[in-house]
């Protein structure tokens, strides 16, 4: 099993190739740039495959982060994953982006850093965060949400918080773990997917998790000027 994992739901453009049989990351690329998802993703895929010394045809499955995340960036990864899956005739698996961050943070140093419940939060813009609560690195408690940090401060009080969203609002997330992974890692996403597949779990469909409407809107009183 050779999994190609990618995620563009956050400012991180991240790609990894994971050997499911050997249980190891073969190659990976991680770049943080919120405005260049479309420009950076395919070169990153080429670079990862080149570093691994394999061709795209060797990939047996695709794993893609489904968000939550901003509309435009999220779609870049999902469309690319769907295109690869169609071209190669291999399955495309979706996973919640927050789950990948939780897995990376929760397994750091053998899990010693986060032995109990914790929170993962990413930046949702508009002074909000996408967030979810976790029992451990592999177990999410409930569905992801989008909220203002102050509105969930009571809910998250006393819990360690990881992710770029938590770092933006340290007064609302009291126990921010800045030393743990802040951004998504396709390597962690692939490792989590491989674990779930090996256990016989059915992974979610690669459908976007937006949680709210796109930032871009049609201006009020917009007039169509196409010729008749």
C-alpha positions as MATLAB code, in Angstrom:
seq = 'XXXXXXXXXXXXXXXXXXXXXXXXXXXXXXXXXXXXXXXXXXXXXXXXXXXXXXXXXXXXXXXXXXXXXXXXXXXXXXXXXXXXXXXXXXXXXXXXXXXXXXXXXXXXXXXXXXXXXXXXXXXXXXXXXXXXXXXXXXXXXXXXXXXXXXXXXXXXXXXXXXXXXXXXXXXXXXXXXXXXXXXXXXXXXXXXXXXXXXXXXXXXXXXXXXXXXXXXXXXXXXXXXXXX';
ca = [
       0.000    0.000    0.000;
       1.551    3.273   -1.148;
      -0.540    6.277   -0.109;
      -0.185    9.767   -1.547;
      -1.547   12.229    1.018;
      -2.197   15.936    0.539;
      -3.987   18.766    2.309;
      -4.658   22.405    1.406;
      -7.403   23.196    3.926;
      -5.108   25.437    5.987;
      -2.240   27.788    5.047;
      -0.042   24.667    4.890;
       0.404   23.074    1.472;
       1.494   19.616    2.524;
       2.163   16.404    0.590;
       3.538   13.044    1.705;
       4.101    9.569    0.332;
       3.466    6.844    2.892;
       4.430    3.183    2.679;
       1.580    1.410    4.431;
       3.336   -1.948    4.381;
       6.500   -0.577    5.948;
       4.627    1.860    8.188;
       6.846    4.800    7.276;
       6.849    8.121    5.437;
       8.888    7.777    2.244;
       9.049   11.490    1.414;
       7.212   14.686    2.304;
       6.926   18.391    1.540;
       5.508   21.078    3.836;
       5.114   24.749    2.894;
       3.055   27.422    4.634;
       1.588   30.009    2.273;
      -2.106   30.866    2.507;
      -2.279   32.457   -0.956;
      -0.471   29.979   -3.218;
      -2.182   26.611   -2.774;
      -2.801   26.144   -6.492;
       0.698   27.231   -7.417;
       2.540   25.094   -4.872;
       0.606   21.828   -4.734;
       1.511   20.052   -7.983;
       5.226   20.947   -7.791;
       5.176   19.575   -4.249;
       3.674   16.304   -5.494;
       6.368   16.068   -8.188;
       9.065   16.794   -5.619;
       7.808   14.148   -3.181;
       7.561   11.486   -5.873;
      11.016   12.436   -7.142;
      12.537   12.245   -3.669;
      10.945    8.830   -3.212;
      12.170    7.655   -6.599;
       8.756    6.408   -7.726;
       6.272    7.393  -10.385;
       2.682    8.449   -9.831;
       1.517    5.135  -11.289;
       2.964    3.355   -8.240;
       0.469    5.031   -5.903;
      -2.291    2.678   -4.711;
      -4.464    5.190   -2.855;
      -4.994    8.908   -2.238;
      -5.676   10.550    1.132;
      -6.897   14.143    1.221;
      -7.780   16.540    4.009;
     -11.436   17.553    3.734;
     -11.267   20.538    6.075;
     -12.826   22.386    7.687;
     -11.139   25.185    5.826;
     -11.630   28.219    3.579;
     -13.502   27.549    0.348;
     -10.795   28.235   -2.243;
      -7.802   26.570   -0.612;
      -9.760   23.502    0.383;
     -11.032   22.944   -3.150;
      -7.506   22.905   -4.593;
      -6.572   19.783   -2.674;
      -9.893   18.025   -3.149;
      -9.999   18.566   -6.912;
      -6.377   17.467   -7.275;
      -6.998   14.320   -5.231;
     -10.112   13.474   -7.242;
      -8.216   13.981  -10.504;
      -5.382   11.691   -9.421;
      -7.830    9.060   -8.255;
      -9.716    9.127  -11.545;
      -6.562    9.032  -13.653;
      -4.972    6.192  -11.686;
      -8.132    4.236  -10.940;
      -7.329    4.150   -7.211;
      -9.515    4.969   -4.173;
      -9.579    8.496   -2.759;
     -10.062    8.696    1.012;
     -11.047   11.795    2.963;
     -10.018   12.667    6.503;
     -10.812   15.660    8.686;
      -7.900   18.097    8.602;
      -8.152   18.676   12.354;
      -7.760   14.914   12.878;
      -4.373   15.029   11.160;
      -3.150   17.813   13.434;
      -4.510   15.973   16.470;
      -2.696   12.804   15.437;
       0.625   14.610   14.982;
       0.305   16.440   18.300;
      -1.122   13.532   20.250;
       1.574   11.076   19.177;
       4.510   13.453   19.710;
       7.088   11.944   22.057;
       5.067    8.761   22.268;
       1.951   10.602   23.401;
       3.565   11.895   26.587;
       2.828   15.539   25.734;
      -0.975   15.106   25.625;
      -1.987   12.198   27.878;
      -5.626   13.321   28.215;
      -8.240   15.370   26.377;
      -7.141   18.319   24.269;
      -8.392   20.791   21.652;
      -7.223   21.470   18.085;
      -7.944   24.861   16.502;
      -7.068   26.344   13.107;
      -7.562   29.880   11.850;
     -10.980   30.353   10.218;
     -10.475   34.104    9.640;
     -13.243   36.588   10.548;
     -11.887   36.348   14.140;
     -13.083   32.733   14.319;
     -11.491   29.298   14.571;
     -12.284   25.845   13.273;
     -11.953   23.545   16.247;
     -12.671   20.141   17.717;
     -12.134   18.338   20.998;
     -10.188   15.060   21.235;
     -10.056   12.247   23.780;
      -6.663   11.222   22.401;
      -4.626   11.390   19.201;
      -7.036    9.135   17.310;
     -10.419    9.887   18.858;
     -12.423   13.039   18.112;
     -15.274   13.932   20.454;
     -18.125   15.262   18.331;
     -18.100   17.161   15.063;
     -15.817   20.097   14.172;
     -17.263   23.586   14.643;
     -16.506   27.182   13.720;
     -16.796   29.754   16.503;
     -15.308   32.876   18.014;
     -12.679   31.807   20.548;
     -14.275   33.860   23.322;
     -17.563   32.013   22.816;
     -15.964   28.619   23.476;
     -13.512   29.689   26.174;
     -15.630   28.135   28.901;
     -15.936   24.861   26.966;
     -12.199   24.592   26.322;
     -11.064   25.906   29.721;
      -8.369   23.775   31.303;
      -7.706   21.750   28.160;
      -4.382   21.850   26.297;
      -4.830   23.506   22.901;
      -2.764   22.973   19.763;
      -2.836   24.448   16.264;
      -2.313   27.836   14.656;
      -5.811   28.950   15.666;
      -5.065   28.456   19.350;
      -1.833   30.408   19.042;
      -3.742   33.386   17.641;
      -5.970   33.614   20.721;
      -3.891   32.665   23.774;
      -6.193   34.571   26.148;
      -9.150   32.387   25.154;
      -7.216   29.119   24.888;
      -5.476   29.190   28.238;
      -3.122   26.214   27.885;
      -1.672   26.723   24.397;
       1.029   24.191   23.490;
       3.227   26.185   21.123;
       5.874   23.441   21.104;
       3.521   20.962   19.418;
       2.578   20.902   15.682;
       0.754   24.056   14.607;
       0.020   23.205   10.988;
      -1.296   20.233    9.086;
       1.132   17.491    8.069;
       0.260   15.161    5.201;
       2.621   12.637    6.774;
       0.461   12.516    9.908;
      -2.713   12.409    7.829;
      -1.379    9.451    5.833;
      -0.220    7.581    8.939;
      -3.633    8.001   10.555;
      -5.380    6.857    7.376;
      -3.120    3.811    7.130;
      -3.925    2.860   10.732;
      -7.648    3.158   10.122;
      -7.537    1.207    6.867;
      -5.460   -1.558    8.470;
      -8.082   -1.810   11.215;
     -10.804   -2.230    8.619;
     -12.375    1.182    9.184;
     -14.212    2.909    6.354;
     -12.816    6.375    5.772;
     -15.069    9.348    4.916;
     -15.765   10.317    1.327;
     -13.558   13.137   -0.025;
     -16.263   15.771    0.343;
     -15.477   19.303    1.550;
     -16.248   20.317    5.119;
     -16.907   24.064    4.810;
     -19.030   24.784    7.930;
     -19.967   28.206    6.542;
     -20.455   30.147    3.313;
     -17.468   31.263    1.166;
     -15.817   34.620    1.936;
     -16.327   35.769   -1.668;
     -19.770   37.142   -2.430;
     -21.520   38.636   -5.449;
     -21.685   42.424   -4.917;
     -25.080   43.937   -4.159;
     -26.920   45.352   -7.211;
     -24.577   43.394   -9.507;
     -25.569   43.775  -13.168;
     -24.901   41.200  -15.869;
     -23.360   42.881  -18.933;
     -23.017   39.922  -21.295;
     -24.149   40.726  -24.848;
     -27.571   39.586  -26.006;
];
